[in-house]
Amino acid sequence: MKQAKHHRIKTITEYHAFMGIPKPDHPLISVIDFTLIKHVPGDQPVSLLLHFYSIALKKNFNARMKYGQQEYDFDEGLMTFTAPGQVIRIEREDEEELRHSGRLLLIHPDFLWKTVLANKIAQYEYFGYAVNEALHLSEKEEWTVMGIMQQIEQEYRSNIDKFSQDVIIAQVELLLVYAERYYHRQFLTRKISNHKILDRLESLLNDYFGSQEIQQGGLPSVQYVADNLHVSPNYLSGLLKTLTGQSTQQHIHDKLIEKAKEKLSTTDLSVSEIAYELGFEHSQSFSKLFKSKTNLSPLEFRHSFN
């Protein structure tokens, strides 16, 4: 894989200049027509670290794009979200002209200062999603998103007055709420795929708790589980919350308690030995977690079988 050239882009004006498109009408918010971006500068892959939010609706993309360690699939219209400080990597064939359509909304954090979205925007988990979990939209949903972006563009291109920022913020918030609705719909309508993830989660935890790995590495982390299921931690927890009402961490603890109950009821191992086999360095930590989940100490649970 070619070494990527890294670029830190702090302002929306810098982004426009980097992509070879006209200067933005507003320094803190911009809606870009993707057909205007024909080339990514340089003859090697580029990694872009942006200091602002980006919300993209992109179609027919003929390059390769990575976000974190995951690769985007642009075979269908996809809506994607990145937050300040996240890295996007773009790879293209040598000097091939980019072919893509759609819109890109850029929002600098300074534009949100002293507005309802200043803190609220961080609560939308899809800004942390890995790339292969991008949002798939129906044609009707694409038109809805495109319409809101056009409203935002029209507003900042008009004569700015004391209401302009409030109007734009309201439109951005509406866009984010629609995205939240579409993600929730995506969880529910992709039940077959989602239940496959549940099956893989169950198998992964069974294998982990039944191996020697737990004694060496301790309880599996949420990051470990997500990496092995090839999804992001936020996506996995969002999916599990929707389908089961429990987070990834709660699923890990449930599997731990299940294994602990099995050992307490079918073996003569001491509580300390069971704690060690389940990856705990100190038996007190194991006993505390067990009681918090069952309202019984490990010994009380064992005695209930006698």
Short mmCIF file of C-alpha atoms in Angstrom, two decimals:
data_model
loop_
_atom_site.label_atom_id
_atom_site.label_comp_id
_atom_site.label_asym_id
_atom_site.label_seq_id
_atom_site.Cartn_x
_atom_site.Cartn_y
_atom_site.Cartn_z
CA MET A 1 0.00 0.00 0.00
CA LYS A 2 1.34 3.42 -0.95
CA GLN A 3 2.36 5.80 1.81
CA ALA A 4 -0.22 8.54 2.21
CA LYS A 5 0.69 12.20 2.36
CA HIS A 6 -0.83 13.81 5.44
CA HIS A 7 -2.61 17.15 5.37
CA ARG A 8 -4.02 19.00 8.38
CA ILE A 9 -6.80 21.31 7.21
CA LYS A 10 -7.92 23.80 9.85
CA THR A 11 -10.43 25.96 8.03
CA ILE A 12 -13.15 25.53 5.43
CA THR A 13 -11.39 28.10 3.24
CA GLU A 14 -8.27 25.90 3.30
CA TYR A 15 -10.37 22.89 2.27
CA HIS A 16 -11.80 24.76 -0.72
CA ALA A 17 -8.30 25.83 -1.77
CA PHE A 18 -6.92 22.31 -1.32
CA MET A 19 -9.64 20.82 -3.52
CA GLY A 20 -9.24 23.53 -6.17
CA ILE A 21 -12.73 24.99 -5.89
CA PRO A 22 -13.81 28.64 -5.46
CA LYS A 23 -13.53 30.37 -2.11
CA PRO A 24 -16.53 29.68 0.18
CA ASP A 25 -19.28 32.28 0.54
CA HIS A 26 -19.17 31.82 4.32
CA PRO A 27 -15.96 31.05 6.23
CA LEU A 28 -17.61 28.76 8.81
CA ILE A 29 -20.18 26.77 6.81
CA SER A 30 -20.23 25.52 3.25
CA VAL A 31 -22.22 23.21 0.99
CA ILE A 32 -20.04 21.82 -1.81
CA ASP A 33 -21.24 20.18 -5.01
CA PHE A 34 -19.05 17.07 -5.40
CA THR A 35 -19.03 17.41 -9.19
CA LEU A 36 -16.81 20.49 -8.72
CA ILE A 37 -14.05 18.36 -7.14
CA LYS A 38 -12.24 16.75 -10.08
CA HIS A 39 -8.88 15.91 -8.52
CA VAL A 40 -7.24 15.32 -5.17
CA PRO A 41 -3.86 17.12 -5.22
CA GLY A 42 -0.69 15.06 -5.55
CA ASP A 43 0.26 11.77 -7.14
CA GLN A 44 -0.06 9.62 -4.00
CA PRO A 45 -2.81 8.75 -1.49
CA VAL A 46 -3.72 11.57 0.88
CA SER A 47 -4.84 11.53 4.50
CA LEU A 48 -6.89 14.52 5.55
CA LEU A 49 -7.26 15.55 9.17
CA LEU A 50 -10.11 18.06 9.22
CA HIS A 51 -10.76 20.52 12.05
CA PHE A 52 -14.48 20.76 11.31
CA TYR A 53 -17.58 18.59 10.90
CA SER A 54 -18.42 17.09 7.54
CA ILE A 55 -21.69 15.53 6.41
CA ALA A 56 -21.60 13.97 2.97
CA LEU A 57 -24.14 12.50 0.59
CA LYS A 58 -21.94 10.96 -2.08
CA LYS A 59 -22.75 8.75 -5.09
CA ASN A 60 -20.85 7.15 -7.96
CA PHE A 61 -17.43 7.61 -6.36
CA ASN A 62 -14.60 6.11 -8.44
CA ALA A 63 -11.79 6.30 -5.88
CA ARG A 64 -11.11 4.40 -2.67
CA MET A 65 -11.72 6.04 0.66
CA LYS A 66 -10.91 4.97 4.21
CA TYR A 67 -12.06 6.34 7.53
CA GLY A 68 -10.03 4.93 10.39
CA GLN A 69 -9.18 1.37 9.34
CA GLN A 70 -12.39 0.74 7.41
CA GLU A 71 -13.08 1.27 3.73
CA TYR A 72 -16.10 3.04 2.30
CA ASP A 73 -18.23 1.28 -0.27
CA PHE A 74 -19.76 3.89 -2.58
CA ASP A 75 -21.75 1.49 -4.78
CA GLU A 76 -24.93 3.10 -3.42
CA GLY A 77 -25.78 6.57 -2.23
CA LEU A 78 -24.30 6.86 1.24
CA MET A 79 -24.51 9.48 3.93
CA THR A 80 -21.36 9.77 6.00
CA PHE A 81 -20.34 11.84 9.02
CA THR A 82 -16.97 12.88 10.40
CA ALA A 83 -16.12 15.00 13.44
CA PRO A 84 -13.17 17.36 13.96
CA GLY A 85 -9.90 15.50 14.43
CA GLN A 86 -10.84 12.39 12.45
CA VAL A 87 -8.74 11.20 9.52
CA ILE A 88 -9.97 10.43 6.01
CA ARG A 89 -7.69 8.65 3.51
CA ILE A 90 -8.34 8.95 -0.25
CA GLU A 91 -6.68 6.75 -2.87
CA ARG A 92 -7.22 7.15 -6.62
CA GLU A 93 -5.77 5.82 -9.84
CA ASP A 94 -2.88 7.93 -11.16
CA GLU A 95 -4.22 11.27 -12.35
CA GLU A 96 -7.68 9.82 -12.99
CA GLU A 97 -10.41 12.44 -12.84
CA LEU A 98 -12.78 11.94 -9.93
CA ARG A 99 -16.34 11.09 -10.84
CA HIS A 100 -18.88 11.57 -8.08
CA SER A 101 -22.06 13.45 -7.34
CA GLY A 102 -23.92 14.66 -4.29
CA ARG A 103 -23.30 17.31 -1.66
CA LEU A 104 -20.83 17.89 1.15
CA LEU A 105 -21.78 20.04 4.15
CA LEU A 106 -18.87 21.45 6.16
CA ILE A 107 -19.48 23.07 9.56
CA HIS A 108 -16.74 24.67 11.62
CA PRO A 109 -17.19 24.29 15.42
CA ASP A 110 -16.95 28.08 15.77
CA PHE A 111 -20.24 28.40 13.87
CA LEU A 112 -21.96 26.39 16.61
CA TRP A 113 -20.59 28.50 19.47
CA LYS A 114 -23.34 29.65 21.87
CA THR A 115 -26.03 27.66 20.01
CA VAL A 116 -28.10 24.64 21.04
CA LEU A 117 -25.90 22.42 18.86
CA ALA A 118 -22.59 23.40 20.44
CA ASN A 119 -22.77 20.50 22.91
CA LYS A 120 -25.67 18.54 21.46
CA ILE A 121 -23.91 17.65 18.21
CA ALA A 122 -21.45 15.42 20.08
CA GLN A 123 -24.37 13.27 21.27
CA TYR A 124 -25.05 12.02 17.75
CA GLU A 125 -23.11 8.76 17.79
CA TYR A 126 -22.92 8.41 14.02
CA PHE A 127 -20.11 10.98 13.97
CA GLY A 128 -17.98 8.20 15.51
CA TYR A 129 -19.15 5.37 13.24
CA ALA A 130 -16.66 3.41 11.19
CA VAL A 131 -16.92 3.77 7.46
CA ASN A 132 -18.49 0.46 6.53
CA GLU A 133 -21.43 1.43 8.73
CA ALA A 134 -22.32 4.50 6.70
CA LEU A 135 -25.95 5.32 6.21
CA HIS A 136 -27.79 3.87 3.21
CA LEU A 137 -30.66 6.03 1.99
CA SER A 138 -33.73 5.44 -0.13
CA GLU A 139 -34.33 7.77 -3.07
CA LYS A 140 -36.96 9.66 -1.07
CA GLU A 141 -34.57 10.05 1.87
CA GLU A 142 -31.83 11.31 -0.45
CA TRP A 143 -34.17 14.02 -1.73
CA THR A 144 -35.01 15.01 1.85
CA VAL A 145 -31.34 15.35 2.79
CA MET A 146 -30.50 17.17 -0.43
CA GLY A 147 -33.39 19.57 0.12
CA ILE A 148 -32.17 20.53 3.61
CA MET A 149 -28.62 21.07 2.35
CA GLN A 150 -29.96 23.32 -0.40
CA GLN A 151 -31.93 25.33 2.19
CA ILE A 152 -28.74 25.81 4.22
CA GLU A 153 -26.83 26.92 1.14
CA GLN A 154 -29.54 29.37 0.08
CA GLU A 155 -29.61 30.89 3.57
CA TYR A 156 -25.90 31.66 3.87
CA ARG A 157 -25.77 32.89 0.25
CA SER A 158 -28.55 35.38 0.99
CA ASN A 159 -28.10 38.70 2.73
CA ILE A 160 -26.94 37.85 6.26
CA ASP A 161 -29.08 39.27 9.07
CA LYS A 162 -29.55 38.58 12.79
CA PHE A 163 -31.77 35.58 12.04
CA SER A 164 -29.42 33.85 9.56
CA GLN A 165 -27.47 31.77 12.04
CA ASP A 166 -30.63 30.63 13.88
CA VAL A 167 -32.22 29.54 10.60
CA ILE A 168 -29.11 27.60 9.53
CA ILE A 169 -28.71 25.97 12.96
CA ALA A 170 -32.35 24.87 12.83
CA GLN A 171 -31.79 23.32 9.39
CA VAL A 172 -28.62 21.53 10.55
CA GLU A 173 -30.42 20.17 13.60
CA LEU A 174 -33.28 18.97 11.38
CA LEU A 175 -30.76 17.19 9.15
CA LEU A 176 -29.18 15.46 12.17
CA VAL A 177 -32.57 14.35 13.50
CA TYR A 178 -33.46 12.86 10.12
CA ALA A 179 -30.12 11.06 10.09
CA GLU A 180 -30.89 9.68 13.56
CA ARG A 181 -34.24 8.41 12.26
CA TYR A 182 -32.62 6.82 9.20
CA TYR A 183 -29.95 5.08 11.28
CA HIS A 184 -32.61 3.67 13.58
CA ARG A 185 -34.56 2.48 10.54
CA GLN A 186 -31.39 0.91 9.15
CA PHE A 187 -30.94 -1.09 12.37
CA LEU A 188 -34.52 -2.37 12.19
CA THR A 189 -34.72 -3.11 8.46
CA ARG A 190 -31.43 -4.99 8.33
CA LYS A 191 -32.57 -7.58 10.87
CA ILE A 192 -31.05 -10.59 9.10
CA SER A 193 -27.62 -8.97 8.98
CA ASN A 194 -28.01 -7.66 12.52
CA HIS A 195 -28.98 -11.04 13.93
CA LYS A 196 -25.92 -12.52 12.24
CA ILE A 197 -23.87 -10.04 14.28
CA LEU A 198 -25.68 -11.22 17.43
CA ASP A 199 -24.84 -14.83 16.55
CA ARG A 200 -21.21 -13.90 15.94
CA LEU A 201 -21.11 -11.96 19.21
CA GLU A 202 -22.39 -14.99 21.10
CA SER A 203 -19.86 -17.26 19.40
CA LEU A 204 -17.00 -14.80 19.98
CA LEU A 205 -17.73 -14.49 23.70
CA ASN A 206 -18.18 -18.24 24.12
CA ASP A 207 -14.83 -18.89 22.46
CA TYR A 208 -13.08 -16.18 24.46
CA PHE A 209 -14.44 -17.29 27.86
CA GLY A 210 -13.69 -20.92 27.00
CA SER A 211 -10.05 -20.28 26.08
CA GLN A 212 -6.86 -19.53 27.96
CA GLU A 213 -6.89 -16.06 26.50
CA ILE A 214 -9.12 -14.73 29.26
CA GLN A 215 -6.59 -15.66 31.94
CA GLN A 216 -3.90 -13.72 30.10
CA GLY A 217 -5.87 -10.75 28.84
CA GLY A 218 -8.69 -10.44 31.36
CA LEU A 219 -12.23 -9.53 30.37
CA PRO A 220 -12.58 -8.65 26.68
CA SER A 221 -12.93 -4.93 26.09
CA VAL A 222 -15.70 -3.39 24.02
CA GLN A 223 -13.03 -2.38 21.50
CA TYR A 224 -11.77 -5.98 21.28
CA VAL A 225 -15.28 -7.30 20.63
CA ALA A 226 -16.06 -4.62 18.03
CA ASP A 227 -12.75 -5.17 16.21
CA ASN A 228 -13.40 -8.90 15.96
CA LEU A 229 -16.90 -8.29 14.63
CA HIS A 230 -15.52 -5.72 12.14
CA VAL A 231 -17.71 -2.87 13.31
CA SER A 232 -17.06 0.20 15.43
CA PRO A 233 -17.75 0.24 19.20
CA ASN A 234 -20.43 2.94 18.82
CA TYR A 235 -22.21 1.09 16.04
CA LEU A 236 -22.15 -2.22 17.95
CA SER A 237 -23.52 -0.68 21.13
CA GLY A 238 -26.17 1.21 19.16
CA LEU A 239 -27.21 -1.99 17.39
CA LEU A 240 -27.32 -4.03 20.59
CA LYS A 241 -29.29 -1.32 22.41
CA THR A 242 -31.86 -1.30 19.60
CA LEU A 243 -32.17 -5.09 19.36
CA THR A 244 -31.68 -6.17 22.98
CA GLY A 245 -31.84 -3.07 25.19
CA GLN A 246 -28.32 -3.76 26.47
CA SER A 247 -24.92 -2.28 25.66
CA THR A 248 -21.88 -4.30 24.56
CA GLN A 249 -20.42 -4.04 28.07
CA GLN A 250 -23.61 -5.49 29.54
CA HIS A 251 -23.44 -8.42 27.11
CA ILE A 252 -19.84 -9.10 28.15
CA HIS A 253 -20.82 -9.04 31.84
CA ASP A 254 -23.83 -11.30 31.19
CA LYS A 255 -21.59 -13.87 29.52
CA LEU A 256 -19.15 -13.60 32.43
CA ILE A 257 -21.91 -14.22 34.99
CA GLU A 258 -23.20 -17.14 32.94
CA LYS A 259 -19.75 -18.78 32.96
CA ALA A 260 -19.27 -17.99 36.65
CA LYS A 261 -22.60 -19.61 37.56
CA GLU A 262 -21.64 -22.67 35.54
CA LYS A 263 -18.33 -23.06 37.39
CA LEU A 264 -19.86 -22.36 40.81
CA SER A 265 -22.60 -24.95 40.34
CA THR A 266 -20.68 -27.73 38.56
CA THR A 267 -17.13 -27.63 39.98
CA ASP A 268 -15.40 -27.61 43.36
CA LEU A 269 -13.11 -24.75 42.40
CA SER A 270 -12.72 -22.04 45.00
CA VAL A 271 -14.04 -18.55 44.35
CA SER A 272 -10.45 -17.34 43.94
CA GLU A 273 -9.71 -20.06 41.38
CA ILE A 274 -12.87 -19.25 39.43
CA ALA A 275 -12.03 -15.55 39.52
CA TYR A 276 -8.57 -16.30 38.11
CA GLU A 277 -10.00 -18.53 35.36
CA LEU A 278 -12.33 -15.71 34.39
CA GLY A 279 -9.51 -13.20 34.06
CA PHE A 280 -9.68 -11.41 37.41
CA GLU A 281 -6.45 -10.54 39.16
CA HIS A 282 -8.26 -10.07 42.48
CA SER A 283 -11.13 -12.29 43.62
CA GLN A 284 -12.71 -9.35 45.47
CA SER A 285 -13.35 -7.60 42.14
CA PHE A 286 -15.00 -10.73 40.77
CA SER A 287 -17.17 -11.16 43.89
CA LYS A 288 -18.24 -7.50 43.80
CA LEU A 289 -19.28 -7.71 40.13
CA PHE A 290 -21.05 -11.04 40.66
CA LYS A 291 -23.08 -9.67 43.57
CA SER A 292 -23.98 -6.50 41.68
CA LYS A 293 -25.43 -8.64 38.89
CA THR A 294 -27.13 -11.40 40.93
CA ASN A 295 -27.72 -9.89 44.40
CA LEU A 296 -25.84 -12.92 45.76
CA SER A 297 -22.21 -13.46 46.61
CA PRO A 298 -20.49 -16.31 44.72
CA LEU A 299 -20.61 -18.49 47.87
CA GLU A 300 -24.27 -17.68 48.48
CA PHE A 301 -25.04 -18.69 44.91
CA ARG A 302 -23.10 -21.94 45.32
CA HIS A 303 -24.85 -22.76 48.60
CA SER A 304 -28.24 -22.29 46.93
CA PHE A 305 -27.48 -25.47 44.97
CA ASN A 306 -26.78 -27.55 48.09
#
